[in-house]
Short mmCIF file of C-alpha atoms in Angstrom, two decimals:
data_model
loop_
_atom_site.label_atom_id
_atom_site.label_comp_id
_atom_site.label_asym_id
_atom_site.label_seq_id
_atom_site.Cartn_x
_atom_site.Cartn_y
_atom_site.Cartn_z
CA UNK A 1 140.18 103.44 115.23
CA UNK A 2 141.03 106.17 118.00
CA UNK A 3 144.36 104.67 118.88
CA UNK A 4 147.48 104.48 116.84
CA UNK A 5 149.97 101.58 116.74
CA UNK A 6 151.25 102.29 119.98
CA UNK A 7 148.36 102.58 121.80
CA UNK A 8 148.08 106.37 122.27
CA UNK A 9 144.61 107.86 121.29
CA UNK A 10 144.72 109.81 118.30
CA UNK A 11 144.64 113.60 118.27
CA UNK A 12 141.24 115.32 116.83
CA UNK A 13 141.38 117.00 113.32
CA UNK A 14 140.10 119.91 112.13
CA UNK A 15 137.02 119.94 109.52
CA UNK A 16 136.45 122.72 107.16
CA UNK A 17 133.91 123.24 104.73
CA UNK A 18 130.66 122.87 107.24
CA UNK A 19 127.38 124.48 106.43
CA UNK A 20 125.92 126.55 109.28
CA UNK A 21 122.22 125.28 110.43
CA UNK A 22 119.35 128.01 109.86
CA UNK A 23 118.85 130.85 112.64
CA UNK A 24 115.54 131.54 113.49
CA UNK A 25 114.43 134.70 115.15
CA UNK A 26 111.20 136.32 115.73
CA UNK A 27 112.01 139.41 114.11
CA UNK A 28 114.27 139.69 110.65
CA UNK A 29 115.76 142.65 113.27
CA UNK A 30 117.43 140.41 115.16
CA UNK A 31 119.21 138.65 112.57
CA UNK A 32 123.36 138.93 112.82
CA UNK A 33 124.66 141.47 110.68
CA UNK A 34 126.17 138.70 108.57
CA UNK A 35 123.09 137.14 107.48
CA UNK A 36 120.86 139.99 107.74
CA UNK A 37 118.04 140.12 104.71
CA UNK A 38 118.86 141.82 101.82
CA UNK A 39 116.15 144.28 100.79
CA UNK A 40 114.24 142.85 97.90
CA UNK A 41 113.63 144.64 94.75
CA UNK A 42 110.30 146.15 93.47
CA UNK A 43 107.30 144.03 93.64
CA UNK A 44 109.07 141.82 96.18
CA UNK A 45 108.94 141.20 99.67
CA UNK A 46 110.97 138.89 102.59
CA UNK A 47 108.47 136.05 103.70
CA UNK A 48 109.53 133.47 106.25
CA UNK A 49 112.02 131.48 104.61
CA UNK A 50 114.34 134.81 104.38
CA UNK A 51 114.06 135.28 100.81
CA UNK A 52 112.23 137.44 98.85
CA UNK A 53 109.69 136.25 96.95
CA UNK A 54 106.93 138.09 94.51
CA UNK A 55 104.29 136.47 96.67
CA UNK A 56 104.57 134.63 100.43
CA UNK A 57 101.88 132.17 99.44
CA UNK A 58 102.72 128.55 99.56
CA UNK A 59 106.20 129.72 101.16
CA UNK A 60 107.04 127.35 103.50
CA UNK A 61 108.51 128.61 106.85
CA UNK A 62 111.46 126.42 107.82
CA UNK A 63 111.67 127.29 111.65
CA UNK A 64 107.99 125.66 111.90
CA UNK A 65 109.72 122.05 111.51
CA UNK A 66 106.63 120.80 109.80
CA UNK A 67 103.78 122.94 112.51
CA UNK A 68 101.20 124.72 111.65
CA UNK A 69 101.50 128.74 113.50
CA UNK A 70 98.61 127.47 115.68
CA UNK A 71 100.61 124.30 117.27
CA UNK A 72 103.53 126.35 118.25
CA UNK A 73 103.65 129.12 121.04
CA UNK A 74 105.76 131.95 118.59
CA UNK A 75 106.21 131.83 114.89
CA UNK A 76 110.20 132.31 113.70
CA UNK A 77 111.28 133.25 110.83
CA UNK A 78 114.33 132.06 108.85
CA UNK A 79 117.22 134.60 108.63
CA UNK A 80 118.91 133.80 105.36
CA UNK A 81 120.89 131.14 104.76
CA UNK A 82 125.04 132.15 105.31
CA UNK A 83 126.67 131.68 102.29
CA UNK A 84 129.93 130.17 103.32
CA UNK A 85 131.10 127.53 105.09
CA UNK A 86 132.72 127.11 108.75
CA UNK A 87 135.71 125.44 109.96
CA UNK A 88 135.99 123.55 112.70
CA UNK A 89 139.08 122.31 114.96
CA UNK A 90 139.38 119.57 116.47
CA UNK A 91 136.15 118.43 115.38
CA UNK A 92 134.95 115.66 117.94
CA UNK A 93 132.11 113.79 116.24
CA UNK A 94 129.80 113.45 119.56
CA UNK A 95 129.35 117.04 120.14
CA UNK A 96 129.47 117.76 116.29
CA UNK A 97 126.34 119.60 116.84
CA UNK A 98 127.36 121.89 119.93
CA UNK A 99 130.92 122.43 118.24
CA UNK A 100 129.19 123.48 114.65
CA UNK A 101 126.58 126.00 116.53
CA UNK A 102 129.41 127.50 118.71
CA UNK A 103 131.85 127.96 115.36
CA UNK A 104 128.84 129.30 113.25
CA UNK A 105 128.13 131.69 116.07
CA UNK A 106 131.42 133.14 116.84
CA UNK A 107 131.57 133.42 112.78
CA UNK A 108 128.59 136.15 112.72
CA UNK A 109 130.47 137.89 115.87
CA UNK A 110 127.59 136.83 118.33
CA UNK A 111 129.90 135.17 120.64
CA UNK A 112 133.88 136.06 122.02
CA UNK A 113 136.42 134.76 120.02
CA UNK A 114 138.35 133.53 123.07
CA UNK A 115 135.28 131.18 124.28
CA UNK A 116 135.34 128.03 124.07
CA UNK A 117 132.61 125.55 123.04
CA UNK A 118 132.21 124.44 126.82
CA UNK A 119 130.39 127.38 126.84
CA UNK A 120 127.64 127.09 124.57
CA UNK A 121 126.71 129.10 121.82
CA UNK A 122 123.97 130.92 123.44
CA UNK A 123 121.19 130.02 121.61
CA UNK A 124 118.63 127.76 122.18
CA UNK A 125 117.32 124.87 120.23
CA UNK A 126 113.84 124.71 118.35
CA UNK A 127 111.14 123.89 120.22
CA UNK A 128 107.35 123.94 119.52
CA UNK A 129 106.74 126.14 122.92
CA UNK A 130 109.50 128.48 122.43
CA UNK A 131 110.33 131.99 123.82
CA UNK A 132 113.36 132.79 123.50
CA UNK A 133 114.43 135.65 120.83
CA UNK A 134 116.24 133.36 118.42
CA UNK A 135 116.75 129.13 118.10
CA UNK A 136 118.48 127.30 116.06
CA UNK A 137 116.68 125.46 113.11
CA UNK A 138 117.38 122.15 114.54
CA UNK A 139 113.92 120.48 114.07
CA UNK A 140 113.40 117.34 116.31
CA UNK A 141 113.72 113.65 114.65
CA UNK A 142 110.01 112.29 113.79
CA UNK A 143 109.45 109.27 115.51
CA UNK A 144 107.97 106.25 113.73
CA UNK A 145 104.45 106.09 114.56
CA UNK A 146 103.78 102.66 116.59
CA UNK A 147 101.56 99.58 115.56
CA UNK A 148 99.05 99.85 118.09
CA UNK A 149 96.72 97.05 115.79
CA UNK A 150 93.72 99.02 116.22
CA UNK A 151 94.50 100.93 112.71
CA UNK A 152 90.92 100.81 110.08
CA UNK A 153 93.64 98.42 108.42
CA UNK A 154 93.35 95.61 111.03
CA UNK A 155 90.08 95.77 111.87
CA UNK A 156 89.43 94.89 108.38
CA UNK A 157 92.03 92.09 108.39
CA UNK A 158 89.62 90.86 111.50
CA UNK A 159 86.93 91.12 110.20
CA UNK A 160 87.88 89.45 106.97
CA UNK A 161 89.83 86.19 108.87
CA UNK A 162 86.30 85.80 110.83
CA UNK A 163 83.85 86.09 108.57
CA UNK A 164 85.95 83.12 106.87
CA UNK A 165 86.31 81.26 109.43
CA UNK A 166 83.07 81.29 110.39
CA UNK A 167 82.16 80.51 106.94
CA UNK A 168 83.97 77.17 106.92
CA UNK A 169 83.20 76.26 110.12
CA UNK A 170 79.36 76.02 109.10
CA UNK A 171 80.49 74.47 105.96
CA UNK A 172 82.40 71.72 108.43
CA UNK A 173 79.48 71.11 110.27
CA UNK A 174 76.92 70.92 106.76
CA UNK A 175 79.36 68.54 105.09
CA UNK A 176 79.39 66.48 108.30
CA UNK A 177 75.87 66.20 108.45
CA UNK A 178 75.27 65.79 104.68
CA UNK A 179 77.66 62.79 104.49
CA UNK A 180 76.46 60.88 108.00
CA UNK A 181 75.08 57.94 105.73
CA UNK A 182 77.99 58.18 103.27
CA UNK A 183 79.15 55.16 104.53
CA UNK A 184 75.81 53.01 102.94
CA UNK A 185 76.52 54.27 99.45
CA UNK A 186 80.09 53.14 98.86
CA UNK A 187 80.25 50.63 95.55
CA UNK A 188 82.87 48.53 94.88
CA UNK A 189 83.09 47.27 91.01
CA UNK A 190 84.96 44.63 89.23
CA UNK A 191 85.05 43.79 85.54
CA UNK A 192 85.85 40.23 86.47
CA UNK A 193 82.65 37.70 87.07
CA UNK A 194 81.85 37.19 90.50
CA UNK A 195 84.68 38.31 93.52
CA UNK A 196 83.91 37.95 96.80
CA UNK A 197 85.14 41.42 99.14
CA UNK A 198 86.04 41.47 102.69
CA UNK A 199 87.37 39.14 105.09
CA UNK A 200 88.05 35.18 104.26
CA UNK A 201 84.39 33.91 106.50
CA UNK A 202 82.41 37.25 105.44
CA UNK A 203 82.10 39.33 102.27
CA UNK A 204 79.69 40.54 99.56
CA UNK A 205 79.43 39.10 96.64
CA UNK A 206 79.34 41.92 93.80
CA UNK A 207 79.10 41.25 89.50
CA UNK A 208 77.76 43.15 87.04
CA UNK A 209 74.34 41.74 86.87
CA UNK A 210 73.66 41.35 90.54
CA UNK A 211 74.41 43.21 94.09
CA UNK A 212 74.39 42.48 97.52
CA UNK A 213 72.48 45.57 98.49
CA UNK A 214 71.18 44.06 102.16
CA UNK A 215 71.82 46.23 105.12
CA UNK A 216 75.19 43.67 106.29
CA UNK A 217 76.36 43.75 102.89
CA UNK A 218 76.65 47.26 103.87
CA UNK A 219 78.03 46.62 106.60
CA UNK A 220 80.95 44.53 105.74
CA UNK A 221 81.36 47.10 102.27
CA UNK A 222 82.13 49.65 105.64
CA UNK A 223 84.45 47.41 107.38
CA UNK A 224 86.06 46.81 104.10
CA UNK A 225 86.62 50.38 103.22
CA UNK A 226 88.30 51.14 106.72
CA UNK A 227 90.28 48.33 107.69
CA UNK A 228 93.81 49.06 105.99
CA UNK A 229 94.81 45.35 106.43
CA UNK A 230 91.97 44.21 103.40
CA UNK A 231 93.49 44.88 100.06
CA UNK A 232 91.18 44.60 96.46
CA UNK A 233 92.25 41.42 94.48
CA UNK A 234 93.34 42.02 91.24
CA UNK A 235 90.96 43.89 88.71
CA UNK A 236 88.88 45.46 91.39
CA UNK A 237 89.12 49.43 92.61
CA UNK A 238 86.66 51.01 94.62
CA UNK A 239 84.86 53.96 93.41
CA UNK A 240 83.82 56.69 95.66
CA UNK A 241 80.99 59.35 94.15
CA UNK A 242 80.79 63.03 95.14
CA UNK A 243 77.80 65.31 95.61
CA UNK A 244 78.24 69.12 94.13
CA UNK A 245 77.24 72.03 96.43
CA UNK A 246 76.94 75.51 95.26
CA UNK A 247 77.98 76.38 99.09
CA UNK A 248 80.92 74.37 98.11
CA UNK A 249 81.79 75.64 95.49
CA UNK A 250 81.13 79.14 96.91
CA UNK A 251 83.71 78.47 99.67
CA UNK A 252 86.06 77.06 97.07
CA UNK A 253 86.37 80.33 94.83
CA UNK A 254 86.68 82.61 98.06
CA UNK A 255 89.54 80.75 99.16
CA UNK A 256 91.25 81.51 95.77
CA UNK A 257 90.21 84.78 95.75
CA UNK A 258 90.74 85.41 99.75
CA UNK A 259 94.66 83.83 99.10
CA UNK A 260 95.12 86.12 95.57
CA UNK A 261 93.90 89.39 98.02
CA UNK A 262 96.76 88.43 100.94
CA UNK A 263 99.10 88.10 98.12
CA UNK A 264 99.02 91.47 96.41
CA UNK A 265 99.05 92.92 99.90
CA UNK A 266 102.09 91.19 100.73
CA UNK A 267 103.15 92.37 97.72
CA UNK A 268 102.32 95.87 98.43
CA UNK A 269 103.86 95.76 101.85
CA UNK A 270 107.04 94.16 100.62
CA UNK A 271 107.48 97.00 97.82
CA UNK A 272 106.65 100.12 100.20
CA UNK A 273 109.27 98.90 102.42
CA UNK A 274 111.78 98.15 100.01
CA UNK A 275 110.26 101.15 97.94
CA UNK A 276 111.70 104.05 100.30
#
């Protein structure tokens, strides 16, 4: 809360014990005093980060914030680290930023010590097309690259969800066409003798040793099958028969495997997300 009991807005505190953000200059020259490079010992040298190191290869430069030299207009280099810590007062949390660069800079004597933070602290922040003499390390916040749905990641999840649906589709339209006369080979059996199916004035007469197998027997076995209102008498079921197809069967296994694939990529998505 800002306010106390009564209202009033509480007074800002002071913070100690801040750590100063990097300087970075274009020549270890114009480093403060305070955090000027120490000279490094034999078989040494200063590279970029501002410590010395028996070999600058594979140092990384700080004040690059992730560039390579080429995609920024003037390579900085880190002044070393200060060792100790700043204090602030009255430390306002929405200018901490301007309030710690103004405090770490009247520390190393580089601005009065009766300014105020109104006034800045006279040095710029990091940019990629920088030309000023020295910025402060303050590298910009990456920004989460957008979805555009174009990624080589979609366009296989398209091409994937088409070819299948094409696949089926066909299949659809095979079956259809394979099972036009389906209709003529329904049976129905009974164990008991002789059982007359379909309505009360029409109906095939079915047993074990004889059937009805005239085109309106058919006829009335397809009435029978589709009118919900018909029921079998007792001891009766109708049996149904099915035709393999490797196609099929083909179409059968890739939906198992197709709905196995989307889960371990759900999988994978839900664990990198969960994962950072």
């Amino acid at each position: 809360n800002s306010v106390d009991v009564n209202g009033k807005t509480c007074p800002l505190l002071d913070r100690a014990g801040l750590t100063c953000p990097v300087l970075c200059v274009r020549s270890f020259n114009d480093c403060p005093a305070e955090i000027k490079p120490a000279s490094c010992s034999d078989g040494q040298q200063i590279c970029d980060d501002g410590s010395c190191h028996d070999s600058c290869s594979g140092i990384v430069n700080p004040c690059l914030c992730g560039f390579a030299e080429s995609g920024v207009t003037n390579v900085y280099r880190a002044c070393p680290a200060y060792g100790g810590t700043v204090s602030i007062k009255r430390y306002d949390p929405s200018i901490k930023q301007q309030q710690l660069e103004f405090t770490c800079a009247q520390r190393w004597g580089m601005v009065a010590s009766n300014a105020t933070v109104d006034s800045g602290s006279g040095i710029a922040t990091w940019t990629n097309n920088a030309t000023e003499t020295m910025l402060w390390n303050v590298c910009p916040t990456a920004q989460e690259t957008k979805l555009t749905f174009k990624e080589t990641f979609c366009l296989a999840f398209y091409g994937i969800i088409g070819v299948e649906v094409v696949l089926y589709l066909a299949w659809h339209i095979y079956k259809s066409i394979r099972e036009r006369h389906a209709a003529s080979l329904r049976q129905v059996c009974s164990s008991l003798p002789a059982k007359m199916v379909g309505s009360a004035d029409k109906g095939v007469y079915m047993n074990s040793d004889k059937r009805d197998t005239s085109a309106e027997a058919f006829e009335h076995m397809d009435s029978f099958d589709k009118g919900s209102a018909v029921q079998l008498p007792d001891g009766m079921m109708l049996l149904r028969g099915f035709d393999g197809d490797v196609g099929g069967v083909a179409l059968y296994y890739l939906a198992l495997l197709s709905t196995c694939g989307w889960l371990v990529v759900l999988a994978i998505i839900v664990a990198d997300y969960y994962g950072k």
